[in-house]
Amino acid sequence: MKPLQGLALLLLMQSAGEALSHFLQLPVPGPVVGMVLLLLALRWAPVQQAIAPAAGFLLTHLSLLFVPVGVGVMTHLALLGTHGLGLVVVIVLSTWIGMAVTALVLRLWQTPAPTPPKAGDAELR
C-alpha cells in the first residue's frame, strides 16, 4: 500500500506542475514544473518517507518503462532510417553538453579543499 501512496504523491506533483504551467502560461513543460515541486517537497521528511517505497518499486521495474519506447522505435523504422544520423548526432552532443554542464555546476558548488601547509609556512609563524 505504501508504494501506491508514494505513486499517488508523485502523480499529484506532476498534475500540480501541469496545472501551474497551463494556468500561468509558463514556457516550461508541466512535468518539469512538477519535478521542481517534487524537489522542493523532498526536503520535508514525511514526503521522503512516502515517496521512498514508490521510488524503490519504480527502480526495480525500470526496464518495463522502456518497452513503449522500443515499440515506438520499431513502428517508425522508416523515419529512423531517414533521420537516424541526425538523431545520433543530437543525442551524442546533448549528452556531452549535459555532462559538461553538470561537471561545471558540481565544480562551482564544491567547497575548495584546504591546502596543505608548505615547508616555508612554518617559518612565517
PDB file of C-alpha atoms in Angstrom:
ATOM      1  CA  MET A   1       0.000   0.000   0.000  1.00  0.00           C
ATOM      2  CA  LYS A   2       2.920   2.361   0.715  1.00  0.00           C
ATOM      3  CA  PRO A   3       4.192   2.308  -2.906  1.00  0.00           C
ATOM      4  CA  LEU A   4       0.723   3.296  -4.112  1.00  0.00           C
ATOM      5  CA  GLN A   5       0.601   6.249  -1.742  1.00  0.00           C
ATOM      6  CA  GLY A   6       4.016   7.392  -2.932  1.00  0.00           C
ATOM      7  CA  LEU A   7       2.986   6.928  -6.565  1.00  0.00           C
ATOM      8  CA  ALA A   8      -0.141   8.973  -5.908  1.00  0.00           C
ATOM      9  CA  LEU A   9       2.043  11.722  -4.446  1.00  0.00           C
ATOM     10  CA  LEU A  10       4.316  11.622  -7.499  1.00  0.00           C
ATOM     11  CA  LEU A  11       1.307  11.905  -9.801  1.00  0.00           C
ATOM     12  CA  LEU A  12      -0.084  14.719  -7.680  1.00  0.00           C
ATOM     13  CA  MET A  13       3.170  16.658  -8.089  1.00  0.00           C
ATOM     14  CA  GLN A  14       3.100  16.112 -11.851  1.00  0.00           C
ATOM     15  CA  SER A  15      -0.540  17.195 -12.036  1.00  0.00           C
ATOM     16  CA  ALA A  16       0.201  20.294  -9.975  1.00  0.00           C
ATOM     17  CA  GLY A  17       3.075  21.098 -12.321  1.00  0.00           C
ATOM     18  CA  GLU A  18       0.816  20.650 -15.345  1.00  0.00           C
ATOM     19  CA  ALA A  19      -1.817  22.921 -13.787  1.00  0.00           C
ATOM     20  CA  LEU A  20       0.707  25.615 -12.865  1.00  0.00           C
ATOM     21  CA  SER A  21       2.315  25.506 -16.284  1.00  0.00           C
ATOM     22  CA  HIS A  22      -1.063  25.731 -18.015  1.00  0.00           C
ATOM     23  CA  PHE A  23      -2.706  28.408 -15.893  1.00  0.00           C
ATOM     24  CA  LEU A  24       0.375  30.604 -15.527  1.00  0.00           C
ATOM     25  CA  GLN A  25       1.251  30.054 -19.218  1.00  0.00           C
ATOM     26  CA  LEU A  26       4.817  29.171 -18.328  1.00  0.00           C
ATOM     27  CA  PRO A  27       7.265  28.402 -21.154  1.00  0.00           C
ATOM     28  CA  VAL A  28       8.316  25.284 -19.211  1.00  0.00           C
ATOM     29  CA  PRO A  29       6.511  21.934 -19.634  1.00  0.00           C
ATOM     30  CA  GLY A  30       4.263  20.824 -16.787  1.00  0.00           C
ATOM     31  CA  PRO A  31       6.271  17.704 -15.867  1.00  0.00           C
ATOM     32  CA  VAL A  32       9.379  19.859 -15.421  1.00  0.00           C
ATOM     33  CA  VAL A  33       7.475  22.191 -13.089  1.00  0.00           C
ATOM     34  CA  GLY A  34       6.222  19.098 -11.251  1.00  0.00           C
ATOM     35  CA  MET A  35       9.783  17.840 -10.847  1.00  0.00           C
ATOM     36  CA  VAL A  36      10.822  21.181  -9.340  1.00  0.00           C
ATOM     37  CA  LEU A  37       7.856  20.988  -6.964  1.00  0.00           C
ATOM     38  CA  LEU A  38       8.887  17.440  -6.053  1.00  0.00           C
ATOM     39  CA  LEU A  39      12.468  18.556  -5.477  1.00  0.00           C
ATOM     40  CA  LEU A  40      11.263  21.257  -3.105  1.00  0.00           C
ATOM     41  CA  ALA A  41       8.860  18.854  -1.355  1.00  0.00           C
ATOM     42  CA  LEU A  42      11.597  16.236  -0.858  1.00  0.00           C
ATOM     43  CA  ARG A  43      13.239  18.486   1.700  1.00  0.00           C
ATOM     44  CA  TRP A  44      10.392  17.538   4.040  1.00  0.00           C
ATOM     45  CA  ALA A  45      10.914  14.176   5.801  1.00  0.00           C
ATOM     46  CA  PRO A  46       7.296  12.908   5.554  1.00  0.00           C
ATOM     47  CA  VAL A  47       7.396  13.372   1.775  1.00  0.00           C
ATOM     48  CA  GLN A  48      10.705  11.487   1.602  1.00  0.00           C
ATOM     49  CA  GLN A  49       9.252   8.606   3.615  1.00  0.00           C
ATOM     50  CA  ALA A  50       6.110   8.486   1.469  1.00  0.00           C
ATOM     51  CA  ILE A  51       7.964   8.534  -1.855  1.00  0.00           C
ATOM     52  CA  ALA A  52      10.799   6.126  -0.966  1.00  0.00           C
ATOM     53  CA  PRO A  53       8.740   2.906  -1.428  1.00  0.00           C
ATOM     54  CA  ALA A  54       7.329   4.127  -4.743  1.00  0.00           C
ATOM     55  CA  ALA A  55      10.791   5.123  -5.956  1.00  0.00           C
ATOM     56  CA  GLY A  56      12.177   1.716  -5.000  1.00  0.00           C
ATOM     57  CA  PHE A  57       9.318  -0.043  -6.762  1.00  0.00           C
ATOM     58  CA  LEU A  58       9.757   2.037  -9.921  1.00  0.00           C
ATOM     59  CA  LEU A  59      13.510   1.488  -9.949  1.00  0.00           C
ATOM     60  CA  THR A  60      13.150  -2.294  -9.648  1.00  0.00           C
ATOM     61  CA  HIS A  61      10.754  -2.299 -12.616  1.00  0.00           C
ATOM     62  CA  LEU A  62      12.550   0.380 -14.633  1.00  0.00           C
ATOM     63  CA  SER A  63      13.201  -1.935 -17.578  1.00  0.00           C
ATOM     64  CA  LEU A  64       9.446  -2.230 -18.200  1.00  0.00           C
ATOM     65  CA  LEU A  65       9.280   1.508 -18.807  1.00  0.00           C
ATOM     66  CA  PHE A  66      11.494   1.097 -21.881  1.00  0.00           C
ATOM     67  CA  VAL A  67       9.025  -1.211 -23.651  1.00  0.00           C
ATOM     68  CA  PRO A  68       6.837   1.610 -25.059  1.00  0.00           C
ATOM     69  CA  VAL A  69       9.933   3.395 -26.360  1.00  0.00           C
ATOM     70  CA  GLY A  70      11.112   0.223 -28.070  1.00  0.00           C
ATOM     71  CA  VAL A  71       7.709  -0.306 -29.657  1.00  0.00           C
ATOM     72  CA  GLY A  72       7.677   3.305 -30.853  1.00  0.00           C
ATOM     73  CA  VAL A  73      11.093   2.912 -32.459  1.00  0.00           C
ATOM     74  CA  MET A  74      10.031  -0.310 -34.178  1.00  0.00           C
ATOM     75  CA  THR A  75       6.865   1.252 -35.597  1.00  0.00           C
ATOM     76  CA  HIS A  76       8.784   4.227 -37.041  1.00  0.00           C
ATOM     77  CA  LEU A  77      11.817   2.459 -38.522  1.00  0.00           C
ATOM     78  CA  ALA A  78      11.405   4.277 -41.852  1.00  0.00           C
ATOM     79  CA  LEU A  79      11.551   7.626 -40.070  1.00  0.00           C
ATOM     80  CA  LEU A  80      14.573   6.437 -38.131  1.00  0.00           C
ATOM     81  CA  GLY A  81      16.255   5.419 -41.394  1.00  0.00           C
ATOM     82  CA  THR A  82      15.635   8.878 -42.834  1.00  0.00           C
ATOM     83  CA  HIS A  83      16.751  10.936 -39.829  1.00  0.00           C
ATOM     84  CA  GLY A  84      18.842   8.368 -37.939  1.00  0.00           C
ATOM     85  CA  LEU A  85      22.240  10.025 -38.370  1.00  0.00           C
ATOM     86  CA  GLY A  86      20.902  13.407 -37.285  1.00  0.00           C
ATOM     87  CA  LEU A  87      19.283  11.826 -34.225  1.00  0.00           C
ATOM     88  CA  VAL A  88      22.527  10.124 -33.259  1.00  0.00           C
ATOM     89  CA  VAL A  89      24.454  13.400 -33.594  1.00  0.00           C
ATOM     90  CA  VAL A  90      21.882  15.285 -31.497  1.00  0.00           C
ATOM     91  CA  ILE A  91      21.808  12.572 -28.814  1.00  0.00           C
ATOM     92  CA  VAL A  92      25.614  12.413 -28.539  1.00  0.00           C
ATOM     93  CA  LEU A  93      26.048  16.209 -28.477  1.00  0.00           C
ATOM     94  CA  SER A  94      23.264  16.776 -25.957  1.00  0.00           C
ATOM     95  CA  THR A  95      24.680  14.044 -23.721  1.00  0.00           C
ATOM     96  CA  TRP A  96      28.153  15.604 -23.837  1.00  0.00           C
ATOM     97  CA  ILE A  97      26.771  19.091 -23.181  1.00  0.00           C
ATOM     98  CA  GLY A  98      24.676  17.804 -20.272  1.00  0.00           C
ATOM     99  CA  MET A  99      27.675  16.050 -18.745  1.00  0.00           C
ATOM    100  CA  ALA A 100      29.866  19.136 -19.178  1.00  0.00           C
ATOM    101  CA  VAL A 101      27.297  21.447 -17.592  1.00  0.00           C
ATOM    102  CA  THR A 102      26.831  19.003 -14.718  1.00  0.00           C
ATOM    103  CA  ALA A 103      30.594  18.853 -14.140  1.00  0.00           C
ATOM    104  CA  LEU A 104      30.871  22.649 -14.204  1.00  0.00           C
ATOM    105  CA  VAL A 105      27.987  23.100 -11.764  1.00  0.00           C
ATOM    106  CA  LEU A 106      29.468  20.497  -9.413  1.00  0.00           C
ATOM    107  CA  ARG A 107      32.850  22.196  -9.607  1.00  0.00           C
ATOM    108  CA  LEU A 108      31.263  25.569  -8.787  1.00  0.00           C
ATOM    109  CA  TRP A 109      29.307  24.144  -5.842  1.00  0.00           C
ATOM    110  CA  GLN A 110      32.204  22.203  -4.352  1.00  0.00           C
ATOM    111  CA  THR A 111      33.927  23.739  -1.395  1.00  0.00           C
ATOM    112  CA  PRO A 112      37.620  24.141  -2.038  1.00  0.00           C
ATOM    113  CA  ALA A 113      39.786  21.600  -0.271  1.00  0.00           C
ATOM    114  CA  PRO A 114      42.135  23.057   2.332  1.00  0.00           C
ATOM    115  CA  THR A 115      45.654  23.371   1.011  1.00  0.00           C
ATOM    116  CA  PRO A 116      48.325  21.545   2.991  1.00  0.00           C
ATOM    117  CA  PRO A 117      50.916  23.789   4.652  1.00  0.00           C
ATOM    118  CA  LYS A 118      54.160  24.222   2.752  1.00  0.00           C
ATOM    119  CA  ALA A 119      57.594  23.781   4.297  1.00  0.00           C
ATOM    120  CA  GLY A 120      58.253  27.541   4.288  1.00  0.00           C
ATOM    121  CA  ASP A 121      54.943  28.368   6.012  1.00  0.00           C
ATOM    122  CA  ALA A 122      56.151  27.180   9.423  1.00  0.00           C
ATOM    123  CA  GLU A 123      58.926  29.775   9.402  1.00  0.00           C
ATOM    124  CA  LEU A 124      56.459  32.650   8.893  1.00  0.00           C
ATOM    125  CA  ARG A 125      54.574  31.919  12.135  1.00  0.00           C
TER     126      ARG A 125
END
